[in-house]
CSV table of C-alpha atoms in Angstrom, one decimal:
chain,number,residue,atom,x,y,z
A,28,UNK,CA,135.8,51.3,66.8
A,29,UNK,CA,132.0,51.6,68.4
A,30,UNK,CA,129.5,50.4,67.1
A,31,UNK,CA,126.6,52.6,64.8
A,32,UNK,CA,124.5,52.2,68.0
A,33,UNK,CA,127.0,54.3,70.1
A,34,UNK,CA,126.9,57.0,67.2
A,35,UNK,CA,123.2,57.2,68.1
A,36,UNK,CA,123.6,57.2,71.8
A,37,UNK,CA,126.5,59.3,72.4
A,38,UNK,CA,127.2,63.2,70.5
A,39,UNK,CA,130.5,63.5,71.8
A,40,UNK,CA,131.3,60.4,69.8
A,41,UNK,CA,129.3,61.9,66.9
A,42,UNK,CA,131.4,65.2,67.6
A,43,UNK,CA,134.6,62.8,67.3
A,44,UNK,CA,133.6,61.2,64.2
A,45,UNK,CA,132.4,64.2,61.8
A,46,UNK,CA,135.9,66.0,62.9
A,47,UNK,CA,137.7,62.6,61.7
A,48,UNK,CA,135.0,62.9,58.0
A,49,UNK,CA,135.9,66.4,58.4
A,50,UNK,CA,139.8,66.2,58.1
A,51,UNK,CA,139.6,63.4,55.7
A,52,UNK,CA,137.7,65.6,53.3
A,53,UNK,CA,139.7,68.4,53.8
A,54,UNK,CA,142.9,66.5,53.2
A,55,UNK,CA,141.7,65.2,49.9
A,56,UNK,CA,141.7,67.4,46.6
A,57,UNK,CA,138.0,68.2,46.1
A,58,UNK,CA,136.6,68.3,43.0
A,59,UNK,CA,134.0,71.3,41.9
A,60,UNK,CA,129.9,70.8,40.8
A,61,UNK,CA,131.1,73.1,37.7
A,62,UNK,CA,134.5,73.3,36.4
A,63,UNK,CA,136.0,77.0,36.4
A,64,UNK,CA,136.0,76.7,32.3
A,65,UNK,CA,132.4,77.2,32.5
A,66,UNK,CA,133.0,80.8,34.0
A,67,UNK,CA,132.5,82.6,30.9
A,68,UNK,CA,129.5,81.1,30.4
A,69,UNK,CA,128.0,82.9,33.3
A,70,UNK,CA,126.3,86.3,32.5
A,71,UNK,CA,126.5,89.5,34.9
A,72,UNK,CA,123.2,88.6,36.3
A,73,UNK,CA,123.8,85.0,37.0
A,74,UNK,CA,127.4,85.9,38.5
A,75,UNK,CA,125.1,88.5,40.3
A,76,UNK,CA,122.3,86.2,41.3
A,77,UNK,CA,125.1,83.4,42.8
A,78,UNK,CA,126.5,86.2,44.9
A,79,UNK,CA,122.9,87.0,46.4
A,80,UNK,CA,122.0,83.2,46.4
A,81,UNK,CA,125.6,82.8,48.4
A,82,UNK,CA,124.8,85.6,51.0
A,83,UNK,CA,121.5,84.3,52.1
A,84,UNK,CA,123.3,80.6,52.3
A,85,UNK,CA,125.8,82.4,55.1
A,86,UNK,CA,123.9,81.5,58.1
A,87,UNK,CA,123.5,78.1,56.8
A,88,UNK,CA,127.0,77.6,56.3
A,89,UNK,CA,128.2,79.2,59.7
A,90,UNK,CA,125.9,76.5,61.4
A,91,UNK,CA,126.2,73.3,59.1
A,92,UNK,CA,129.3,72.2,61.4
A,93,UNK,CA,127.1,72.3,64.5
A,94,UNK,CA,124.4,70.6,62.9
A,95,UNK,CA,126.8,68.0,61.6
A,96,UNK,CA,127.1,65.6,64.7
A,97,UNK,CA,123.6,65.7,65.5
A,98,UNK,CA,122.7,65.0,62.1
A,99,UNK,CA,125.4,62.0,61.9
A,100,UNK,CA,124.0,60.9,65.4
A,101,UNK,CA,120.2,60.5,63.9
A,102,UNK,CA,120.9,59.2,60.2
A,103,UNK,CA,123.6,57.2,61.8
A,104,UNK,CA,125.2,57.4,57.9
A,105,UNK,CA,128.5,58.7,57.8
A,106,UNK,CA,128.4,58.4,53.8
A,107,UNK,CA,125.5,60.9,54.1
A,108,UNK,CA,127.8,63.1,56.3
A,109,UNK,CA,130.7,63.1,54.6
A,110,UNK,CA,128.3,64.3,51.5
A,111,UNK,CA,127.3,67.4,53.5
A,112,UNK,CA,131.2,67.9,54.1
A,113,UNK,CA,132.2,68.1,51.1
A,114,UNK,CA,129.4,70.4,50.4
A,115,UNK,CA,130.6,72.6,52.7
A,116,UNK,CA,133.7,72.5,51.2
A,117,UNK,CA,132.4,73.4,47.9
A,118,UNK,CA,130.6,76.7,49.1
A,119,UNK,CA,133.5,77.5,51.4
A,120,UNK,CA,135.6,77.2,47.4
A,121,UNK,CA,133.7,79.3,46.0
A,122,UNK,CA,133.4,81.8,48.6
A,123,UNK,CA,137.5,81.9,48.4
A,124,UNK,CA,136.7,82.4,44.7
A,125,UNK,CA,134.4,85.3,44.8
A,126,UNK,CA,137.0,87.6,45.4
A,127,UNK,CA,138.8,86.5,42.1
A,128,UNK,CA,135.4,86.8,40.3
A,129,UNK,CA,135.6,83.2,39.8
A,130,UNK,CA,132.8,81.0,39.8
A,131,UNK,CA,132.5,77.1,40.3
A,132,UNK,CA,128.7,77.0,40.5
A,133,UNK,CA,126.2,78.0,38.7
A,134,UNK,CA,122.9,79.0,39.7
A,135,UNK,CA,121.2,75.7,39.5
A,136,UNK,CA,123.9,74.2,41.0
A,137,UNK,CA,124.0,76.2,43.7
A,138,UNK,CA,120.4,76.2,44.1
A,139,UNK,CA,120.7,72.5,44.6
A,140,UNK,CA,123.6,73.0,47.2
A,141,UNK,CA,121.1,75.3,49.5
A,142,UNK,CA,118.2,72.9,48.8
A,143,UNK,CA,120.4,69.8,50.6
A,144,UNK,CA,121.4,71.9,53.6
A,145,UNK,CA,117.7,72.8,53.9
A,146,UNK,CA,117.4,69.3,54.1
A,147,UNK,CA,119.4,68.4,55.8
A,148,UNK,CA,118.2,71.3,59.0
A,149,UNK,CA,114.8,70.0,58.4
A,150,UNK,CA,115.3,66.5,58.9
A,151,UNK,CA,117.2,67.3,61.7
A,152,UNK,CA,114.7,69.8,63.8
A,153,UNK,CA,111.9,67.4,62.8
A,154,UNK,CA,114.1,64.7,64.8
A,155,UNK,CA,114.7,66.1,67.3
A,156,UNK,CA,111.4,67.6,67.7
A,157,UNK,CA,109.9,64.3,67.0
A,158,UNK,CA,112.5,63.2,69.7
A,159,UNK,CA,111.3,66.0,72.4
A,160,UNK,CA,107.4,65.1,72.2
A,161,UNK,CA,107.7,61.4,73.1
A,162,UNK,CA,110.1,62.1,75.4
A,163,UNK,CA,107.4,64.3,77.0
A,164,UNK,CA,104.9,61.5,76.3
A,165,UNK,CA,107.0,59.1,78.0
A,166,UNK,CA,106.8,61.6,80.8
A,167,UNK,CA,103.1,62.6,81.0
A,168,UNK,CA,102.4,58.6,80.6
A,169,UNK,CA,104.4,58.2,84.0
A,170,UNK,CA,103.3,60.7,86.0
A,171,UNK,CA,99.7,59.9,85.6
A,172,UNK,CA,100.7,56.0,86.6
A,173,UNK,CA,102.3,57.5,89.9
């Protein structure tokens, strides 16, 4: 197996990775942030403040599998990949779950969720941006030598 290095140097060996974390996860039973007992717990405006919450986490979800190699290829921690996985997982439960009326998060809970992919799209556009600008340094710095 390559070394962590070649993660860092090479995305279609990210790519190759996070499907291998990917299909592990999603072999494995999963287990949920809130257990569906706590269901009745939940009042109509928290069940209807998870469904809002879940909508506006769409777009996050739809990309977090793009993101995934890129972020495995900068962190160079698969632990801290496979975490996003299964968090994807878990949002990808529940949304199975919505349609039952079922509910594995709460709103804190899922709150939480959304806050660690925000994190985890920060982290990963100030990277590459980070990445981009001394790249262009680099560049500047050698055309004035020439």
């Amino acid at each position: 197996m390559p070394s962590q290095v070649h993660v860092l140097s090479n995305i279609a060996y990210a790519k190759q990775v996070v499907h291998h974390l990917d299909e592990q996860v999603k072999e494995r039973e999963r287990g949920v942030p809130m257990g569906l007992d706590n269901e009745m717990k939940l009042n109509d405006k928290e069940r209807y403040e998870i469904v809002e919450l879940m909508q506006d986490m769409l777009p996050l979800y739809e990309r977090i599998d793009d993101i995934l190699p890129v972020f495995l290829q900068i962190s160079q921690s698969k632990m801290a990949t496979t975490r996003l996985i299964i968090m994807k997982y878990m949002f990808q439960d529940q949304i199975k779950l919505l349609d039952q009326n079922k509910f594995i998060f709460t709103l804190d809970a899922l709150k939480k969720l959304q806050d660690q992919f925000m994190t985890c799209f920060v982290y990963v556009k100030n990277e590459v941006d980070a990445r981009q600008r001394r790249r262009q340094e680099l560049d500047d710095d050698n055309k004035i030598k020439q």
